[in-house]
Amino acid sequence: MSQIKPLKSTIGKKVIMAVSGILLMLFLIAHLAGNLTLFVSADTFNAYAHKLESLGPLLYVAEAGLLAVFLFHIIAAFQTYAEKRRARPDAYAVSASKKGPSKMTVASKSMIYTGIILLLFIPAHIWMFKFNAGTPHPTTELDGQEVKDIYTTVVNAFANPAVAFGYAGVMFLLGLHLRHGFWSALQSLGAMCPKWSPLIYAAGLLFALALAGGFFILPLYFYFCGAGSCAVSGGAL
Amino acid sequence: MKFNLKIWRQEGPTLPGRFADYTVDNIIPEMSFLEMLDALNEDLIKKGEEPVAFDSDCREGICGTCGLVIDGLAHGPKLACTTCEVRMRVFEDGCTITVEPFRAKAFPVIKDLVVDRTAFDRIIAKGGYVSENTGSAPDGNAIPVSKDIAEAAMDSAACIGCGACVAACPNASASLFVSAKISQFALLPQGHAERKSRATNMVGQMDDEGFGHCSNHAECEAACPKGISIENIARMRREYLKAI
């Protein structure tokens, strides 16, 4: 068999989707862990952001890698969707689920849509927080050094109800995406057996709740609690 | 019992289809779904109309010939049940039932509710058998196979190739069928010699036939009249990844 053909097979494409998906989930875990320092204090978060930025060229390599993983995931997703449309050109007049062992849910059926919304969300998200919507970040002093005060950028952004609730809404959709994505990735890699399947399926729900829940709470926390009242005074959570 | 039926009518593979409305009366609750359609067809023939074409053979749930999508569900509302074994008592008296053929590009409609499932035969022809000489029947226990493995192989071999997995899958994927056929051999020693070529060839043919990707909805497992588990799909992927 040639080296390329297996990757083009239906199984190969789902392997690409699964491996890239798992890498993106690992990224999300790291991203959330970093974001949770927002709850600790402004200095902790700014120190974390500063540390990331001072990685220099290493950060660019990581960003390029992340972009590549995203592209693999997105291309495989659109190919799968196109294939699905081709495989059933005439839709059923009535569609339903037989329930029982079926895992067809709103989450599994809407992967392409939640994915597209996340795809539109990410550039806006980067523009808002990495580039502070095109203006320089405010600065603050940390250990005698002038660093970007991204904490204030975050606080200011989430003071706007449209941003805070918009973010929370997209994070809910991320939760749906992960609810199907987590276990589906493992099933696509063949890493399921009858003994473990129910446990892994349940773990997928916990993973989605924990990860999307963490990202979901952040904007709402800053909208309702603001910066001064809870976070800076040592963290209410 | 009385039922209103919305049935897909299509005169030929290339002709456009449409839903036609019928009413059947005096249906006994113990009648199977196909017997109800027989009653409808008798009425239609008496009236000089073209009867509804549908597939059936054994009418006891073992041959895999029948297969209709009833109210959006392949083989109707009951789990682990073929269309021929669905009894009319599971429907509410006087309700409207929509009957469609299995819909997939790889299963073109021949007429009305009859689809061409020879794509499955072409997949089987690519490796759904053992062609190596495995000798005559061995003495009992000469080839040790544990009970767990034997049971799993039998569960996979229970597939009757009806195509409900394709019909129920939102992507029209044939993964459950192909994985069951690959699994029944991959689990037993007699199937090991050809396991690699079997996995790559059968998956290759599945793709060439135009079936979609498996996105792990597991709706196939719910639709399967033999309750075949998507565990087989995981095994097929392992077999394929080991073979390439």
Coordinates of C-alpha atoms in Angstrom, one line a residue:
Chain A
M1 CA 0.0 0.0 0.0
S2 CA 1.2 3.5 -0.8
Q3 CA 1.9 5.8 2.1
I4 CA -0.7 8.3 1.2
K5 CA -3.7 6.1 0.5
P6 CA -4.4 5.0 4.1
L7 CA -4.6 8.7 5.2
K8 CA -7.2 9.3 2.5
S9 CA -9.3 6.4 3.6
T10 CA -12.4 7.0 5.8
I11 CA -10.5 5.4 8.7
G12 CA -7.4 7.4 8.0
K13 CA -9.2 10.7 8.0
K14 CA -10.9 10.0 11.3
V15 CA -7.4 9.1 12.7
I16 CA -6.2 12.6 11.6
M17 CA -9.3 14.1 13.2
A18 CA -8.8 12.1 16.4
V19 CA -5.1 12.8 16.8
S20 CA -5.4 16.5 16.0
G21 CA -8.5 16.6 18.3
I22 CA -6.6 15.1 21.2
L23 CA -3.7 17.5 20.7
L24 CA -6.2 20.4 20.7
M25 CA -7.7 19.0 23.9
L26 CA -4.3 18.9 25.5
F27 CA -3.8 22.5 24.4
L28 CA -7.1 23.5 26.0
I29 CA -6.1 21.9 29.3
A30 CA -2.9 24.0 29.3
H31 CA -4.8 27.1 28.2
L32 CA -7.4 26.7 31.0
A33 CA -4.7 26.0 33.6
G34 CA -3.1 29.3 32.6
N35 CA -6.4 31.1 32.6
L36 CA -7.2 29.9 36.1
T37 CA -4.4 32.0 37.4
L38 CA -6.7 34.9 36.7
F39 CA -8.6 33.8 39.9
V40 CA -5.4 33.9 41.9
S41 CA -4.3 37.5 41.4
A42 CA -3.5 40.0 38.7
D43 CA 0.3 39.6 39.3
T44 CA 0.1 35.8 39.0
F45 CA -1.7 36.0 35.7
N46 CA 0.6 38.7 34.3
A47 CA 3.7 36.8 35.5
Y48 CA 2.3 33.7 33.6
A49 CA 1.6 35.8 30.5
H50 CA 5.1 37.4 30.7
K51 CA 6.8 34.0 31.0
L52 CA 4.9 32.8 27.9
E53 CA 5.9 35.8 25.9
S54 CA 9.6 35.6 27.0
L55 CA 9.8 32.2 25.4
G56 CA 10.6 34.1 22.3
P57 CA 11.2 32.0 19.2
L58 CA 10.0 28.9 21.0
L59 CA 6.6 30.5 21.3
Y60 CA 6.5 31.0 17.6
V61 CA 7.3 27.4 17.0
A62 CA 4.6 26.3 19.4
E63 CA 2.1 28.7 17.7
A64 CA 3.0 27.4 14.3
G65 CA 2.5 23.8 15.5
L66 CA -0.8 24.7 17.0
L67 CA -2.0 26.3 13.8
A68 CA -0.9 23.2 11.8
V69 CA -2.9 20.9 14.2
F70 CA -5.9 23.2 13.8
L71 CA -5.6 23.0 10.0
F72 CA -5.5 19.2 10.0
H73 CA -8.5 19.1 12.3
I74 CA -10.5 21.6 10.2
I75 CA -9.6 20.1 6.8
A76 CA -10.5 16.6 7.9
A77 CA -13.8 17.9 9.4
F78 CA -14.8 19.6 6.1
Q79 CA -13.8 16.6 4.1
T80 CA -15.9 14.3 6.4
Y81 CA -18.8 16.6 6.1
A82 CA -18.6 16.8 2.3
E83 CA -18.3 13.0 2.2
K84 CA -21.4 12.7 4.3
R85 CA -23.4 14.8 1.9
R86 CA -22.2 12.7 -1.0
A87 CA -23.0 9.5 0.7
R88 CA -26.6 10.4 1.3
P89 CA -27.8 12.7 -1.4
D90 CA -31.5 12.2 -0.7
A91 CA -32.4 13.1 2.9
Y92 CA -35.0 11.2 4.9
A93 CA -38.4 12.8 5.2
V94 CA -38.5 11.8 8.8
S95 CA -35.4 11.4 10.9
A96 CA -35.2 10.0 14.4
S97 CA -33.0 8.2 16.8
K98 CA -33.8 4.7 18.0
K99 CA -32.2 5.5 21.4
G100 CA -31.0 2.4 23.3
P101 CA -27.3 2.0 22.7
S102 CA -27.3 5.0 20.3
K103 CA -24.9 7.9 21.2
M104 CA -26.5 10.2 18.6
T105 CA -27.1 13.4 20.5
V106 CA -27.4 17.2 19.8
A107 CA -23.6 17.2 20.5
S108 CA -22.7 14.5 18.0
K109 CA -25.0 15.8 15.3
S110 CA -23.8 19.4 15.6
M111 CA -20.1 18.8 15.5
I112 CA -19.7 20.7 12.2
Y113 CA -21.7 23.6 13.4
T114 CA -20.2 24.0 16.8
G115 CA -16.8 23.6 15.1
I116 CA -17.5 26.4 12.6
I117 CA -18.6 28.7 15.4
L118 CA -15.4 27.9 17.3
L119 CA -13.4 28.5 14.0
L120 CA -15.0 32.0 13.7
F121 CA -14.5 32.7 17.4
I122 CA -10.8 31.9 17.6
P123 CA -9.5 34.8 15.4
A124 CA -11.7 37.3 17.3
H125 CA -10.5 35.8 20.6
I126 CA -6.8 36.2 19.5
W127 CA -7.4 39.7 18.2
M128 CA -9.1 40.7 21.5
F129 CA -6.7 39.3 24.0
K130 CA -3.3 38.8 22.2
F131 CA -3.5 42.1 20.4
N132 CA -5.9 44.0 22.6
A133 CA -8.0 44.9 19.5
G134 CA -5.0 46.6 17.8
T135 CA -4.1 48.9 20.7
P136 CA -1.1 48.4 23.0
H137 CA -1.8 46.5 26.2
P138 CA -1.7 48.5 29.4
T139 CA 1.5 48.0 31.4
T140 CA 2.2 47.3 35.0
E141 CA 5.2 46.8 37.2
L142 CA 6.2 43.3 38.2
D143 CA 9.3 42.6 40.3
G144 CA 10.7 45.9 39.2
Q145 CA 10.1 45.1 35.5
E146 CA 7.6 46.7 33.2
V147 CA 5.3 44.0 31.8
K148 CA 2.1 43.9 29.8
D149 CA -1.0 44.1 32.1
I150 CA -3.1 41.5 30.2
Y151 CA -5.1 41.0 33.4
T152 CA -6.5 44.5 33.0
T153 CA -7.2 43.8 29.3
V154 CA -9.2 40.8 30.3
V155 CA -11.1 42.6 33.0
N156 CA -11.9 45.5 30.7
A157 CA -13.1 43.1 28.0
F158 CA -15.4 41.1 30.2
A159 CA -16.9 44.3 31.7
N160 CA -18.8 44.5 28.5
P161 CA -21.9 42.3 28.8
A162 CA -21.9 41.4 25.1
V163 CA -18.4 40.1 25.3
A164 CA -18.9 38.3 28.6
F165 CA -22.1 36.6 27.6
G166 CA -20.9 36.0 24.0
Y167 CA -17.8 34.2 25.4
A168 CA -19.9 32.1 27.8
G169 CA -22.2 31.1 25.0
V170 CA -19.4 30.0 22.7
M171 CA -17.8 28.1 25.6
F172 CA -21.2 26.2 26.1
L173 CA -20.8 25.2 22.4
L174 CA -17.2 24.1 23.1
G175 CA -18.6 21.9 25.8
L176 CA -21.0 20.3 23.3
H177 CA -18.1 19.8 20.9
L178 CA -16.0 18.1 23.6
R179 CA -18.8 16.0 24.8
H180 CA -18.8 14.1 21.6
G181 CA -15.2 14.8 20.7
F182 CA -13.5 13.2 23.7
W183 CA -14.8 9.7 23.4
S184 CA -15.2 9.8 19.7
A185 CA -11.4 10.5 19.3
L186 CA -10.6 7.4 21.3
Q187 CA -13.2 5.3 19.4
S188 CA -11.7 6.6 16.1
L189 CA -8.3 5.4 17.2
G190 CA -9.7 2.0 18.0
A191 CA -8.9 2.5 21.7
M192 CA -12.2 1.2 23.0
C193 CA -13.2 -2.2 24.4
P194 CA -16.5 -3.3 26.0
K195 CA -15.1 -3.2 29.5
W196 CA -13.9 0.4 29.3
S197 CA -16.3 2.0 26.8
P198 CA -19.1 3.1 29.2
L199 CA -16.4 4.5 31.5
I200 CA -14.7 6.5 28.7
Y201 CA -18.1 7.7 27.5
A202 CA -18.9 9.0 31.0
A203 CA -15.4 10.5 31.3
G204 CA -16.1 12.4 28.1
L205 CA -19.0 14.2 29.8
L206 CA -16.9 15.0 32.9
F207 CA -14.1 16.2 30.7
A208 CA -16.4 18.5 28.7
L209 CA -18.0 19.8 31.8
A210 CA -14.7 20.5 33.6
L211 CA -13.0 22.1 30.6
A212 CA -15.8 24.1 29.0
G213 CA -17.1 24.8 32.5
G214 CA -13.8 26.5 33.5
F215 CA -13.8 28.6 30.4
F216 CA -17.5 29.3 30.8
I217 CA -17.2 30.6 34.4
L218 CA -14.3 33.0 33.7
P219 CA -16.1 35.7 31.6
L220 CA -19.2 35.6 33.9
Y221 CA -17.1 35.8 37.0
F222 CA -15.4 39.0 35.7
Y223 CA -18.7 40.5 34.5
F224 CA -20.5 39.9 37.8
C225 CA -17.7 40.2 40.3
G226 CA -15.5 42.7 38.4
A227 CA -11.8 43.0 39.1
G228 CA -11.7 44.9 42.4
S229 CA -14.4 43.2 44.4
C230 CA -13.3 39.6 44.4
A231 CA -10.3 38.7 42.3
V232 CA -7.6 41.2 43.3
S233 CA -8.4 40.9 47.0
G234 CA -7.1 37.3 47.0
G235 CA -9.6 35.4 44.9
A236 CA -13.1 34.5 46.0
L237 CA -13.1 31.0 44.4
Chain B
M1 CA -56.6 -1.3 13.6
K2 CA -56.5 1.4 11.1
F3 CA -53.4 3.2 9.8
N4 CA -52.6 6.1 7.4
L5 CA -49.5 5.4 5.4
K6 CA -47.2 7.7 3.6
I7 CA -45.2 5.4 1.4
W8 CA -42.3 6.3 -0.9
R9 CA -43.2 5.4 -4.5
Q10 CA -40.5 5.4 -7.2
E11 CA -41.0 3.6 -10.5
G12 CA -37.3 3.1 -11.3
P13 CA -33.7 3.9 -10.3
T14 CA -33.5 7.0 -12.4
L15 CA -37.0 8.3 -12.0
P16 CA -38.0 10.8 -9.4
G17 CA -39.9 9.4 -6.4
R18 CA -42.7 10.9 -4.2
F19 CA -44.7 10.0 -1.2
A20 CA -48.2 8.5 -1.8
D21 CA -50.9 8.4 0.9
Y22 CA -52.8 5.2 1.6
T23 CA -55.2 4.0 4.3
V24 CA -55.4 0.4 5.6
D25 CA -58.2 -0.9 7.8
N26 CA -59.0 -4.1 9.6
I27 CA -55.4 -4.7 10.5
I28 CA -55.0 -7.3 13.3
P29 CA -52.5 -6.1 16.0
E30 CA -50.5 -9.4 15.7
M31 CA -49.8 -8.8 12.0
S32 CA -46.2 -8.0 11.1
F33 CA -45.4 -4.8 9.4
L34 CA -44.9 -6.7 6.1
E35 CA -48.2 -8.5 6.5
M36 CA -49.8 -5.1 6.9
L37 CA -48.1 -4.1 3.6
D38 CA -49.3 -7.3 2.0
A39 CA -52.9 -6.4 3.0
L40 CA -52.4 -2.9 1.4
N41 CA -51.0 -4.5 -1.8
E42 CA -54.0 -6.9 -2.0
D43 CA -56.3 -3.8 -1.9
L44 CA -54.2 -2.0 -4.5
I45 CA -54.2 -5.1 -6.8
K46 CA -58.0 -5.4 -6.4
K47 CA -58.3 -1.7 -7.4
G48 CA -56.1 -2.3 -10.4
E49 CA -53.3 -0.1 -9.0
E50 CA -49.5 -1.0 -8.9
P51 CA -48.7 -2.7 -5.6
V52 CA -45.9 -1.3 -3.4
A53 CA -42.6 -3.1 -4.1
F54 CA -40.6 -4.1 -1.0
D55 CA -38.1 -6.8 -0.1
S56 CA -38.7 -9.8 2.1
D57 CA -37.7 -13.4 2.3
C58 CA -37.6 -15.5 5.5
R59 CA -40.0 -13.3 7.5
E60 CA -38.5 -14.6 10.7
G61 CA -35.7 -12.2 11.2
I62 CA -32.7 -14.2 10.1
C63 CA -32.1 -13.6 6.4
G64 CA -31.5 -9.8 6.3
T65 CA -33.6 -9.3 3.2
C66 CA -36.3 -7.0 4.5
G67 CA -35.5 -3.5 5.6
L68 CA -37.7 -0.3 5.6
V69 CA -37.2 3.0 7.3
I70 CA -40.4 3.4 9.4
D71 CA -41.0 6.9 10.8
G72 CA -37.3 7.7 10.4
L73 CA -36.1 4.4 12.1
A74 CA -34.4 1.6 10.2
H75 CA -36.4 -1.6 10.9
G76 CA -39.0 0.4 12.8
P77 CA -39.2 1.4 16.5
K78 CA -38.1 -1.8 18.2
L79 CA -34.5 -2.5 19.3
A80 CA -32.8 -5.6 17.9
C81 CA -35.7 -6.4 15.6
T82 CA -36.0 -6.8 11.8
T83 CA -38.9 -5.1 9.9
C84 CA -40.6 -8.4 9.4
E85 CA -40.8 -9.0 13.1
V86 CA -42.3 -5.6 14.0
R87 CA -45.9 -6.2 15.0
M88 CA -48.6 -3.6 14.3
R89 CA -49.5 -3.5 18.0
V90 CA -46.5 -1.3 18.6
F91 CA -48.2 1.5 16.6
E92 CA -51.1 3.6 17.9
D93 CA -54.4 2.8 16.2
G94 CA -55.2 5.5 13.6
C95 CA -51.7 7.0 13.5
T96 CA -49.8 8.0 10.3
I97 CA -46.7 5.9 9.5
T98 CA -44.1 7.2 7.0
V99 CA -42.3 4.4 5.1
E100 CA -39.1 5.1 3.2
P101 CA -36.4 3.0 1.6
F102 CA -32.9 2.8 3.0
R103 CA -31.3 6.0 1.7
A104 CA -27.7 6.0 0.7
K105 CA -25.8 6.7 -2.5
A106 CA -24.3 3.2 -2.3
F107 CA -27.8 1.7 -2.0
P108 CA -29.6 3.1 -5.1
V109 CA -33.4 2.6 -5.1
I110 CA -34.5 -0.1 -7.6
K111 CA -38.2 0.4 -7.1
D112 CA -40.4 1.9 -4.4
L113 CA -38.9 0.5 -1.1
V114 CA -36.5 -1.9 -2.8
V115 CA -32.8 -0.9 -2.8
D116 CA -29.8 -2.4 -4.4
R117 CA -27.5 -3.7 -1.7
T118 CA -24.9 -5.5 -3.9
A119 CA -22.3 -3.0 -2.7
F120 CA -22.2 -5.2 0.4
D121 CA -21.5 -8.3 -1.8
R122 CA -18.7 -6.5 -3.5
I123 CA -17.2 -5.7 -0.1
I124 CA -17.5 -9.4 1.0
A125 CA -15.9 -10.4 -2.3
K126 CA -12.8 -8.4 -1.2
G127 CA -12.0 -10.6 1.8
G128 CA -15.0 -11.7 3.8
Y129 CA -13.9 -15.3 3.7
V130 CA -11.0 -17.6 4.5
S131 CA -9.2 -18.7 1.3
E132 CA -6.2 -20.3 2.9
N133 CA -6.4 -24.1 3.4
T134 CA -6.9 -24.5 7.1
G135 CA -7.2 -28.2 6.9
S136 CA -10.1 -30.5 7.7
A137 CA -12.1 -30.1 10.8
P138 CA -9.7 -30.3 13.8
D139 CA -10.2 -32.4 16.8
G140 CA -12.2 -30.7 19.5
N141 CA -10.0 -28.3 21.5
A142 CA -7.0 -28.9 19.2
I143 CA -7.1 -25.1 18.4
P144 CA -7.6 -23.4 21.7
V145 CA -10.0 -20.5 21.6
S146 CA -11.2 -19.0 24.9
K147 CA -14.9 -18.8 25.5
D148 CA -14.8 -15.0 25.6
I149 CA -13.2 -14.8 22.2
A150 CA -15.5 -17.5 20.7
E151 CA -18.5 -15.6 22.0
A152 CA -17.3 -12.3 20.6
A153 CA -16.6 -13.9 17.2
M154 CA -20.1 -15.3 17.2
D155 CA -21.6 -12.0 18.2
S156 CA -19.8 -10.4 15.2
A157 CA -20.9 -13.3 12.9
A158 CA -24.5 -12.6 13.8
C159 CA -24.6 -9.8 11.2
I160 CA -27.2 -10.7 8.6
G161 CA -26.0 -8.0 6.2
C162 CA -29.4 -6.2 6.0
G163 CA -27.9 -2.7 5.7
A164 CA -29.8 -1.1 8.5
C165 CA -26.5 0.3 9.9
V166 CA -26.1 2.2 6.7
A167 CA -29.7 3.4 6.6
A168 CA -29.6 4.6 10.2
C169 CA -26.1 6.2 10.1
P170 CA -26.4 10.0 9.6
N171 CA -23.3 9.7 7.3
A172 CA -24.5 6.5 5.5
S173 CA -21.4 4.7 6.7
A174 CA -21.1 1.0 6.3
S175 CA -18.6 0.7 9.2
L176 CA -20.7 -1.6 11.4
F177 CA -21.3 -4.1 8.6
V178 CA -17.7 -4.2 7.4
S179 CA -16.3 -4.2 11.0
A180 CA -18.5 -7.2 11.9
K181 CA -17.3 -9.1 8.9
I182 CA -13.6 -8.2 9.6
S183 CA -14.0 -9.0 13.3
Q184 CA -15.5 -12.5 12.9
F185 CA -12.3 -13.6 11.2
A186 CA -9.9 -11.4 13.1
L187 CA -11.0 -13.0 16.4
L188 CA -10.4 -16.6 15.3
P189 CA -7.1 -18.3 14.4
Q190 CA -8.4 -19.4 11.0
G191 CA -8.8 -15.8 10.0
H192 CA -5.3 -14.6 11.1
A193 CA -3.4 -15.6 7.9
E194 CA -5.2 -13.1 5.8
R195 CA -6.2 -10.5 8.4
K196 CA -4.0 -7.7 6.9
S197 CA -5.2 -8.0 3.3
R198 CA -8.7 -8.5 4.5
A199 CA -8.8 -5.3 6.5
T200 CA -7.2 -3.1 3.8
N201 CA -9.1 -4.6 0.9
M202 CA -12.6 -4.6 2.6
V203 CA -12.1 -1.0 3.9
G204 CA -10.8 0.1 0.5
Q205 CA -13.9 -1.4 -1.2
M206 CA -16.2 0.2 1.4
D207 CA -14.7 3.6 0.6
D208 CA -14.9 3.0 -3.2
E209 CA -18.6 2.1 -2.9
G210 CA -19.3 5.7 -1.7
F211 CA -20.3 4.9 1.9
G212 CA -19.6 7.8 4.3
H213 CA -17.3 8.2 7.3
C214 CA -18.1 6.8 10.7
S215 CA -18.5 9.7 13.1
N216 CA -19.2 7.5 16.1
H217 CA -22.9 8.3 16.6
A218 CA -23.6 4.6 17.4
E219 CA -27.0 4.9 15.8
C220 CA -26.1 1.8 13.8
E221 CA -25.8 -0.3 17.0
A222 CA -29.3 0.8 17.9
A223 CA -30.7 0.0 14.5
C224 CA -28.9 -3.3 14.1
P225 CA -31.5 -6.2 14.4
K226 CA -28.7 -8.3 15.8
G227 CA -27.5 -5.7 18.3
I228 CA -24.0 -5.7 16.9
S229 CA -21.8 -3.5 19.0
I230 CA -19.7 -0.6 17.7
E231 CA -16.8 -2.3 19.6
N232 CA -16.4 -4.0 16.2
I233 CA -15.8 -0.7 14.6
A234 CA -13.0 0.0 17.1
R235 CA -11.6 -3.4 16.2
M236 CA -11.8 -2.8 12.5
R237 CA -9.8 0.4 13.0
R238 CA -7.1 -1.4 15.0
E239 CA -7.0 -4.1 12.3
Y240 CA -6.7 -1.5 9.5
L241 CA -4.0 0.6 11.3
K242 CA -2.0 -2.6 12.1
A243 CA -2.3 -3.6 8.4
I244 CA -1.1 -0.4 6.7

